[in-house]
Amino acid sequence: MEEKYKEIAEELFTRSMTESEMRSAPYEFPEDSPIEQLEERRHRLERQISQDIKLEPEILVRAKQDFMKIDSTADLELMKDMCLDTVDDGFRERALPLEREYQRVSISGEEKCGVPFTDLLDAAKCVVKALFIREKYINRSMQNFCKTTSRALQELGMKPLDLRVYDDIPDTPVDADAPVHPPVSETHPYDNQDPSNMPADTGYGCQMVNGLVHVYTNNNNMDKGAELDLPYPDLKEYIADMNVMMALIINGPVKSFCYRRLQYLSSKFQMHILLNEMKELAAQKKVPHRDFYNIRKVDTHIHASSSMNQKHLLRFIKKAMKKYPEEIVHIEHGRGQTLKDVFETMNLTAFDLSVDTLDVHADRNTFHRFDKFNAKYNPIGESIIREIFIKTNNHIEGKYFAQIIKEVMFDLEESKYQNSELRLSIYGRSRDEWDKLAQWAVKHRVYSNNVRWLIQVPRLFDVYHTKKHLANFQEMLENIFLPLFEATINPRSHPELHLFLEHVSGFDSVDDESKPEHHIFNLDSPLPDKWTEEDNPPYSYYLYYTYANMTVLNHLRRRRGLNTFVLRPHCGEAGPIHHLVSGFMLSENISHGLLLRKAPVLQYLYYLAQIGIAMSPLSNNSLFLSYHRNPLPEYLSRGLMVSLSTDDPLQFHFTKEPLMEEYSIATQVWKLSSCDMCELARNSVLMSGFSHKVKSYWLGPSYSKEGPESNDIRRTNVPDIRVAYRSETLSEELNLITHAVRTEELDGIDEDDSLSMAPLLGKR
Amino acid sequence: MEEKYKEIAEELFTRSMTESEMRSAPYEFPEDSPIEQLEERRHRLERQISQDIKLEPEILVRAKQDFMKIDSTADLELMKDMCLDTVDDGFRERALPLEREYQRVSISGEEKCGVPFTDLLDAAKCVVKALFIREKYINRSMQNFCKTTSRALQELGMKPLDLRVYDDIPDTPVDADAPVHPPVSETHPYDNQDPSNMPADTGYGCQMVNGLVHVYTNNNNMDKGAELDLPYPDLKEYIADMNVMMALIINGPVKSFCYRRLQYLSSKFQMHILLNEMKELAAQKKVPHRDFYNIRKVDTHIHASSSMNQKHLLRFIKKAMKKYPEEIVHIEHGRGQTLKDVFETMNLTAFDLSVDTLDVHADRNTFHRFDKFNAKYNPIGESIIREIFIKTNNHIEGKYFAQIIKEVMFDLEESKYQNSELRLSIYGRSRDEWDKLAQWAVKHRVYSNNVRWLIQVPRLFDVYHTKKHLANFQEMLENIFLPLFEATINPRSHPELHLFLEHVSGFDSVDDESKPEHHIFNLDSPLPDKWTEEDNPPYSYYLYYTYANMTVLNHLRRRRGLNTFVLRPHCGEAGPIHHLVSGFMLSENISHGLLLRKAPVLQYLYYLAQIGIAMSPLSNNSLFLSYHRNPLPEYLSRGLMVSLSTDDPLQFHFTKEPLMEEYSIATQVWKLSSCDMCELARNSVLMSGFSHKVKSYWLGPSYSKEGPESNDIRRTNVPDIRVAYRSETLSEELNLITHAVRTEELDGIDEDDSLSMAPLLGKR
């Protein structure tokens, strides 16, 4: 029997032998292993090619060729140039344009887009129409519209080219020890509270008419005549445009056209990577000092009330229980409760508390359960704990919350390169919310160079209405916007708010998008002052009126030389697709955009308009879409303007560096290259609300230009090659569209008709 | 046309309406939202049930029932008991057994295992046989064999029950401020270098015969007669056992039997979770203070030379360049080079250096490319950098490496709850490696309570042989083992080594397992002293001779009252399946074990024997198996003894907390519960090489017992329910097997035949 076993064993051994193939070893290798020597030589050569001036480039390049398996003679030439260019510039000089040479994929032949010309034509018309619609609303509200797209449209000669002009900040330091932030005045931004230093009262008056604030030259005379000339958006026009958009996104042929193009963009990127990955990598290595760890990143979507992770909150609560046991923190029917009382009534001691009892972390059970998820916002399941520790407006005037946010800010400043756009809530329940919030920020001096504020407005009219806080929707709008107009017309009337607003970049609109909407927004919809029904207004209704008032406000503020705001709502996280239509028309950029993966037309439009999308895969993973199915890598490959954000470290993150954790997981799970990571980080800065000056510091003085010259690899660590690929691809795509439209114009059909989009109505 | 658009839009709106369903909101909610109140009440009730003594339990429990959707009256009873038990014990008392009640899944009926009895019988015999084989080798080498399994086998009455007996450490502190580590002597473990305090010379002699060290009572007389009586393993026996194992794992019926059982274990666990998840969660919440962040975790698989992350290494190198520019760090043909010289010859300044230039991080291109991966070990692609900074044996006697490792240790001590088993290399190239390594550790006082050493031996005989460092394999074995025997026979002859060994837990065997093996290990294989061919000995050959010598060494050390060692090789990361057979027979636990997913019989055996498997999904993700396909969650659900480890933070991790990063990603991607995470952490401590005393501190005084009483949730944060489920499931599984075998015995066939495993040879 022994023998028999032996046979079996031997057979098995031999089988396994044939299976295996040569590889080398997973740990320290003896000094002179062949592979190592090879790798070493390759590395040394790369370095020399980019540095050594003594040696004959030709030879090196040939050598490099062998190692990098490049064999086109064009490449050979190019590389020779490369090493000549970079000669003795010691990297302090801007790398020369030739650095940007790379292998391009170009399509030749008649029909470039793989669909019959007529289909292309119909689709092109629709797409162009849609882009014009967005451009109109974005420019009107003084938000940013993609330059490249704008130029393409302008060439169709239908709109004047209206671009915000930036004066470049001549040259900003880049070396390692350069200040991370542009020089700021010595004094703390909140120090200067003396009203007399603030812009004077203009004496204007304002009131809300049909849900829209109107401004009058004189606050005693509010009749039509005295109205200040501001571009008040028109509801009829909006509804009409929205209907066009709707018709457009469900049109069959357009759908399949966009789908094809998106597929094309994916494969094109894949080819780009296969051809240029090595070059991109080499470019990154050549940049002295800079790497993923020390490029600027902005957490473009994060809520202040959950910006600390669970361990941080726990530690803070324990600290507070030790430090202020006797402080009156809460009024329970008339009598004050000390922190000690509060925890005693819960039978909890500082010792007992643990992350588990705190129970603020999302888990399996929160998947597709927004209600559970939301309840997690109550530490220990007690809203009182939240009220005491993570609210700005409570018995202790948000003292604890201010402290914890300042700790978060401190960590960001420590990290030096990480920045956040924290969301604070305005509910629109009462008129004094803004002043209270501003007072909280100013009084506790809650400010950091690494942080900008965004104001999130929960869509809770129905709740307040049923609770009789609000009689109609217009009251909510008034509570949200009138204080802002007052503070703009006469800053001295709201000094803290005036100071606070300087650090607010815009508005976010939040709530569970998957809540059912029982109303259709059209011309028959009741106007805000008539909106008295139980139902909550639909998403698009909220968004439109926020947009409309923000637009008027922005024009007024611009006149007064004050900063303007942008709209950056939660959009397309769940619920109906048409939320993404409102987002497309009205907002500078959005958070989530998950549902674009189901709407090819919109995804294509978001690409062409380069609308920023702040994605939070870990958040989605706990709530709507498991990590692997998240579309971020697909969006990125197609060239959509995506960034990574944490949304909610309190619930989703474990380590002390939530943003790094978010990047790390994405990189590992999706095998992103260091170049991809740096591109994501650069996008996050581009779409963020930080000032033009700050961005020039972080991305380079001409970041607002188009194409590779907008990039400074010494700051972004993104190879010019990647930036060039993106902008060229976008231009080609826009060309394909506009060219098609133009050709028909040339056939003498007048423009209006050429954009009639008859096909949408199924004429053909 | 307007109209037409309107129609389309409206239709679209209405469609979307029907789709949506009620949920609630993703941000701060008004104080009195219904869900919140609900959740609050549930929480408050849970707390009261476990704390409040005044209230009538009955009522509460009924209430709790409603909220937790439990409706068995048994449950009702139990919970009442629960809250009575925990009355006024303030959690300082051990929770009572009733805490452990949970809903069990039991199978009734005749044929319990879903396969015909005869198949069961055949399979059972094979499995039992295999387990006996492992037990024999593990006990012989004084490694740990699973108690439960051992008892089951013993009941078959074929082997004496040989279990290592531990005296429980009576009671060890658990409260928050208790010391993390058991009290250690004031003096640094390396202070006591005075040989006179070390065990005296026994005068024994030793020499290697046929690859196995033999010890003689007298070092002048080394003939057979004078041989010290130690259990020298027998090669013939090993080969025979191995062949049996081989035959066993490819036997069809056994395969399908094991596969079925594994499937069964998966679904059983799933049911357990569905039934008891809430209870497990509640149990965790009831434990004061303890949570995932402050339970002990051991990084069971990590290499010292890459235990720092890339950013850390970069910072250290830059620091060194500033601090010791003039230090002679390296001899280049005869003349010394200062650190400055070294970097100048590479045209690099401290400023230039970045993580990108360092280039030590694994990327897309390392997937299935061990060679590239290995080259990554050379910072800046220069082996000289590695030699200077991450080697123990260089011109500066590993000064820098010692410093950086001490920084790593400091971080671990800071984290307080994270511990590591760092791998250091012994190559077996020369006889003095051990002493040099020990001197490095002792001289630089590289020691931490949070760290234990493992010795990794790369399988590089072929390389050294071709380089004429070694004439035959036996020389390599001598270089690895003779110093250890000398230091054991006469510690005073190797004082540093003697001290160092006290902190070494065992041996790891490393190399790329997918390298082809051109040789079959059998009785015809040349003995080590005859092994002079080009080829590298196969995996099993390396493992056997390491095992054999370690076994003799352990017995010798035990006699002298010194600590013994265990075998914990890299095994089943890639390459042929039969590596896992050697691992099963000879090693206490293994690293990786990825290939078990392709070998049901072995996976089932690893489960039954509860062999520790240190898995590193992030490492696998870069090298062999993308994250989603990693079998860890499957192993865990089936109850295999798995833990999470980093393997290689330098190459795979981004944050400052690699181990937490590893846990975080696993938790997020696989949606692990907090209970799963804590179980993984507990496993990591159990399978680690930390002392019995330390483990009793970390897991509880009776951690080495079986079943729930081995668990102390106040330290592990693992609910007794989970532990109970695991041990009951294991016992049932073992019973199924042994019962089958016994029944046949009763039929009077003598044991030998009953274990003849005729079926293996296809007799039937």
mmCIF file of N, CA, C and O in Angstrom, chain B residues 173-224:
data_model
loop_
_atom_site.group_PDB
_atom_site.id
_atom_site.type_symbol
_atom_site.label_atom_id
_atom_site.label_comp_id
_atom_site.label_asym_id
_atom_site.label_seq_id
_atom_site.Cartn_x
_atom_site.Cartn_y
_atom_site.Cartn_z
ATOM 1 N N PRO B 173 -5.875 42.215 36.221
ATOM 2 C CA PRO B 173 -6.733 43.409 36.220
ATOM 3 C C PRO B 173 -7.380 43.666 34.856
ATOM 4 O O PRO B 173 -6.825 43.313 33.830
ATOM 5 N N VAL B 174 -8.580 44.220 34.865
ATOM 6 C CA VAL B 174 -9.244 44.529 33.595
ATOM 7 C C VAL B 174 -9.658 45.982 33.471
ATOM 8 O O VAL B 174 -9.994 46.421 32.381
ATOM 9 N N ASP B 175 -9.677 46.733 34.578
ATOM 10 C CA ASP B 175 -10.261 48.072 34.440
ATOM 11 C C ASP B 175 -9.394 48.968 33.552
ATOM 12 O O ASP B 175 -8.252 48.660 33.241
ATOM 13 N N ALA B 176 -10.003 50.068 33.146
ATOM 14 C CA ALA B 176 -9.404 50.919 32.102
ATOM 15 C C ALA B 176 -7.948 51.245 32.392
ATOM 16 O O ALA B 176 -7.103 51.227 31.512
ATOM 17 N N ASP B 177 -7.650 51.500 33.673
ATOM 18 C CA ASP B 177 -6.299 51.986 33.969
ATOM 19 C C ASP B 177 -5.342 50.842 34.313
ATOM 20 O O ASP B 177 -4.224 51.067 34.764
ATOM 21 N N ALA B 178 -5.779 49.607 34.131
ATOM 22 C CA ALA B 178 -4.890 48.474 34.387
ATOM 23 C C ALA B 178 -3.726 48.521 33.396
ATOM 24 O O ALA B 178 -3.875 49.008 32.284
ATOM 25 N N PRO B 179 -2.538 48.033 33.822
ATOM 26 C CA PRO B 179 -1.405 48.048 32.901
ATOM 27 C C PRO B 179 -1.709 47.181 31.685
ATOM 28 O O PRO B 179 -2.345 46.143 31.802
ATOM 29 N N VAL B 180 -1.265 47.656 30.524
ATOM 30 C CA VAL B 180 -1.535 46.889 29.306
ATOM 31 C C VAL B 180 -0.743 45.582 29.327
ATOM 32 O O VAL B 180 -1.216 44.539 28.903
ATOM 33 N N HIS B 181 0.470 45.652 29.862
ATOM 34 C CA HIS B 181 1.317 44.471 29.914
ATOM 35 C C HIS B 181 1.490 44.018 31.358
ATOM 36 O O HIS B 181 1.440 44.833 32.266
ATOM 37 N N PRO B 182 1.671 42.727 31.569
ATOM 38 C CA PRO B 182 1.951 42.262 32.934
ATOM 39 C C PRO B 182 3.207 42.953 33.443
ATOM 40 O O PRO B 182 4.082 43.322 32.660
ATOM 41 N N PRO B 183 3.278 43.140 34.761
ATOM 42 C CA PRO B 183 4.458 43.813 35.309
ATOM 43 C C PRO B 183 5.738 43.133 34.844
ATOM 44 O O PRO B 183 5.854 41.914 34.858
ATOM 45 N N VAL B 184 6.702 43.910 34.348
ATOM 46 C CA VAL B 184 8.000 43.346 33.953
ATOM 47 C C VAL B 184 9.059 43.892 34.899
ATOM 48 O O VAL B 184 8.889 44.947 35.491
ATOM 49 N N SER B 185 10.181 43.159 34.982
ATOM 50 C CA SER B 185 11.240 43.589 35.895
ATOM 51 C C SER B 185 11.708 44.986 35.514
ATOM 52 O O SER B 185 11.691 45.356 34.331
ATOM 53 N N GLU B 186 12.120 45.741 36.522
ATOM 54 C CA GLU B 186 12.565 47.123 36.281
ATOM 55 C C GLU B 186 13.628 47.185 35.187
ATOM 56 O O GLU B 186 13.593 48.011 34.297
ATOM 57 N N THR B 187 14.583 46.254 35.284
ATOM 58 C CA THR B 187 15.748 46.353 34.403
ATOM 59 C C THR B 187 15.384 46.011 32.964
ATOM 60 O O THR B 187 14.531 45.154 32.715
ATOM 61 N N HIS B 188 16.035 46.652 32.030
ATOM 62 C CA HIS B 188 15.838 46.362 30.607
ATOM 63 C C HIS B 188 16.272 44.918 30.341
ATOM 64 O O HIS B 188 17.301 44.471 30.841
ATOM 65 N N PRO B 189 15.485 44.164 29.579
ATOM 66 C CA PRO B 189 15.803 42.742 29.384
ATOM 67 C C PRO B 189 17.209 42.509 28.861
ATOM 68 O O PRO B 189 17.772 41.437 29.022
ATOM 69 N N TYR B 190 17.794 43.523 28.215
ATOM 70 C CA TYR B 190 19.140 43.325 27.672
ATOM 71 C C TYR B 190 20.236 43.796 28.631
ATOM 72 O O TYR B 190 21.420 43.713 28.329
ATOM 73 N N ASP B 191 19.811 44.316 29.797
ATOM 74 C CA ASP B 191 20.832 44.818 30.724
ATOM 75 C C ASP B 191 21.674 43.697 31.291
ATOM 76 O O ASP B 191 22.887 43.780 31.389
ATOM 77 N N ASN B 192 21.007 42.613 31.608
ATOM 78 C CA ASN B 192 21.660 41.537 32.338
ATOM 79 C C ASN B 192 22.577 40.708 31.440
ATOM 80 O O ASN B 192 22.313 39.546 31.151
ATOM 81 N N GLN B 193 23.691 41.308 30.977
ATOM 82 C CA GLN B 193 24.553 40.610 30.015
ATOM 83 C C GLN B 193 25.688 39.833 30.685
ATOM 84 O O GLN B 193 26.506 39.230 30.007
ATOM 85 N N ASP B 194 25.694 39.864 31.990
ATOM 86 C CA ASP B 194 26.782 39.169 32.685
ATOM 87 C C ASP B 194 26.611 37.654 32.565
ATOM 88 O O ASP B 194 25.678 37.082 33.131
ATOM 89 N N PRO B 195 27.520 36.994 31.814
ATOM 90 C CA PRO B 195 27.399 35.549 31.573
ATOM 91 C C PRO B 195 27.188 34.762 32.863
ATOM 92 O O PRO B 195 26.433 33.789 32.908
ATOM 93 N N SER B 196 27.827 35.226 33.946
ATOM 94 C CA SER B 196 27.765 34.418 35.176
ATOM 95 C C SER B 196 26.320 34.256 35.662
ATOM 96 O O SER B 196 26.021 33.353 36.436
ATOM 97 N N ASN B 197 25.413 35.170 35.193
ATOM 98 C CA ASN B 197 24.011 35.005 35.587
ATOM 99 C C ASN B 197 23.264 34.069 34.649
ATOM 100 O O ASN B 197 22.061 33.857 34.793
ATOM 101 N N MET B 198 23.958 33.564 33.652
ATOM 102 C CA MET B 198 23.264 32.721 32.680
ATOM 103 C C MET B 198 23.474 31.256 33.039
ATOM 104 O O MET B 198 24.432 30.898 33.721
ATOM 105 N N PRO B 199 22.559 30.395 32.558
ATOM 106 C CA PRO B 199 22.712 28.959 32.829
ATOM 107 C C PRO B 199 24.118 28.487 32.465
ATOM 108 O O PRO B 199 24.696 28.975 31.485
ATOM 109 N N ALA B 200 24.637 27.570 33.243
ATOM 110 C CA ALA B 200 26.024 27.128 33.029
ATOM 111 C C ALA B 200 26.139 26.176 31.849
ATOM 112 O O ALA B 200 25.132 25.699 31.311
ATOM 113 N N ASP B 201 27.359 25.893 31.446
ATOM 114 C CA ASP B 201 27.640 24.959 30.354
ATOM 115 C C ASP B 201 27.298 23.533 30.794
ATOM 116 O O ASP B 201 27.638 23.117 31.896
ATOM 117 N N THR B 202 26.599 22.794 29.949
ATOM 118 C CA THR B 202 26.285 21.407 30.288
ATOM 119 C C THR B 202 27.387 20.470 29.825
ATOM 120 O O THR B 202 27.366 19.286 30.125
ATOM 121 N N GLY B 203 28.292 20.998 29.013
ATOM 122 C CA GLY B 203 29.366 20.153 28.494
ATOM 123 C C GLY B 203 28.896 19.235 27.385
ATOM 124 O O GLY B 203 29.643 18.397 26.894
ATOM 125 N N TYR B 204 27.665 19.387 26.974
ATOM 126 C CA TYR B 204 27.188 18.564 25.865
ATOM 127 C C TYR B 204 27.961 18.904 24.599
ATOM 128 O O TYR B 204 28.525 19.994 24.463
ATOM 129 N N GLY B 205 27.930 17.961 23.651
ATOM 130 C CA GLY B 205 28.468 18.256 22.330
ATOM 131 C C GLY B 205 27.360 18.060 21.313
ATOM 132 O O GLY B 205 26.344 17.415 21.593
ATOM 133 N N CYS B 206 27.511 18.666 20.124
ATOM 134 C CA CYS B 206 26.500 18.441 19.091
ATOM 135 C C CYS B 206 27.126 18.485 17.710
ATOM 136 O O CYS B 206 28.130 19.159 17.489
ATOM 137 N N GLN B 207 26.563 17.708 16.796
ATOM 138 C CA GLN B 207 26.996 17.766 15.404
ATOM 139 C C GLN B 207 25.823 17.367 14.525
ATOM 140 O O GLN B 207 24.870 16.721 14.985
ATOM 141 N N MET B 208 25.908 17.764 13.274
ATOM 142 C CA MET B 208 24.802 17.469 12.378
ATOM 143 C C MET B 208 25.069 16.188 11.610
ATOM 144 O O MET B 208 26.138 16.022 11.021
ATOM 145 N N VAL B 209 24.117 15.263 11.661
ATOM 146 C CA VAL B 209 24.220 14.000 10.941
ATOM 147 C C VAL B 209 23.009 13.886 10.019
ATOM 148 O O VAL B 209 21.863 13.984 10.481
ATOM 149 N N ASN B 210 23.252 13.749 8.723
ATOM 150 C CA ASN B 210 22.139 13.672 7.754
ATOM 151 C C ASN B 210 21.138 14.810 7.923
ATOM 152 O O ASN B 210 19.936 14.586 7.981
ATOM 153 N N GLY B 211 21.647 16.016 8.095
ATOM 154 C CA GLY B 211 20.785 17.205 8.148
ATOM 155 C C GLY B 211 20.074 17.397 9.466
ATOM 156 O O GLY B 211 19.226 18.277 9.595
ATOM 157 N N LEU B 212 20.412 16.577 10.452
ATOM 158 C CA LEU B 212 19.724 16.672 11.735
ATOM 159 C C LEU B 212 20.771 16.784 12.843
ATOM 160 O O LEU B 212 21.703 15.973 12.902
ATOM 161 N N VAL B 213 20.624 17.782 13.698
ATOM 162 C CA VAL B 213 21.589 17.967 14.782
ATOM 163 C C VAL B 213 21.393 16.874 15.832
ATOM 164 O O VAL B 213 20.266 16.615 16.257
ATOM 165 N N HIS B 214 22.468 16.220 16.191
ATOM 166 C CA HIS B 214 22.427 15.242 17.280
ATOM 167 C C HIS B 214 23.226 15.788 18.448
ATOM 168 O O HIS B 214 24.251 16.444 18.265
ATOM 169 N N VAL B 215 22.727 15.517 19.651
ATOM 170 C CA VAL B 215 23.379 16.042 20.844
ATOM 171 C C VAL B 215 23.973 14.883 21.638
ATOM 172 O O VAL B 215 23.364 13.817 21.745
ATOM 173 N N TYR B 216 25.181 15.102 22.154
ATOM 174 C CA TYR B 216 25.890 14.038 22.870
ATOM 175 C C TYR B 216 26.207 14.500 24.282
ATOM 176 O O TYR B 216 26.463 15.694 24.517
ATOM 177 N N THR B 217 26.183 13.536 25.182
ATOM 178 C CA THR B 217 26.362 13.882 26.601
ATOM 179 C C THR B 217 27.737 14.497 26.833
ATOM 180 O O THR B 217 27.965 15.160 27.836
ATOM 181 N N ASN B 218 28.670 14.243 25.921
ATOM 182 C CA ASN B 218 30.028 14.708 26.153
ATOM 183 C C ASN B 218 30.610 15.212 24.835
ATOM 184 O O ASN B 218 30.605 14.496 23.835
ATOM 185 N N ASN B 219 31.137 16.429 24.848
ATOM 186 C CA ASN B 219 31.515 17.017 23.557
ATOM 187 C C ASN B 219 32.807 16.434 22.969
ATOM 188 O O ASN B 219 33.216 16.804 21.888
ATOM 189 N N ASN B 220 33.447 15.504 23.711
ATOM 190 C CA ASN B 220 34.609 14.841 23.100
ATOM 191 C C ASN B 220 34.203 13.546 22.418
ATOM 192 O O ASN B 220 34.804 13.114 21.454
ATOM 193 N N ASN B 221 33.124 12.959 22.952
ATOM 194 C CA ASN B 221 32.729 11.651 22.429
ATOM 195 C C ASN B 221 31.406 11.767 21.678
ATOM 196 O O ASN B 221 30.349 11.882 22.298
ATOM 197 N N MET B 222 31.497 11.774 20.355
ATOM 198 C CA MET B 222 30.271 11.966 19.584
ATOM 199 C C MET B 222 29.859 10.691 18.872
ATOM 200 O O MET B 222 29.495 10.723 17.692
ATOM 201 N N ASP B 223 29.947 9.536 19.542
ATOM 202 C CA ASP B 223 29.466 8.339 18.846
ATOM 203 C C ASP B 223 28.061 7.985 19.308
ATOM 204 O O ASP B 223 27.577 8.443 20.349
ATOM 205 N N LYS B 224 27.414 7.184 18.501
ATOM 206 C CA LYS B 224 26.013 6.838 18.707
ATOM 207 C C LYS B 224 25.687 6.598 20.189
ATOM 208 O O LYS B 224 24.696 7.089 20.715
#
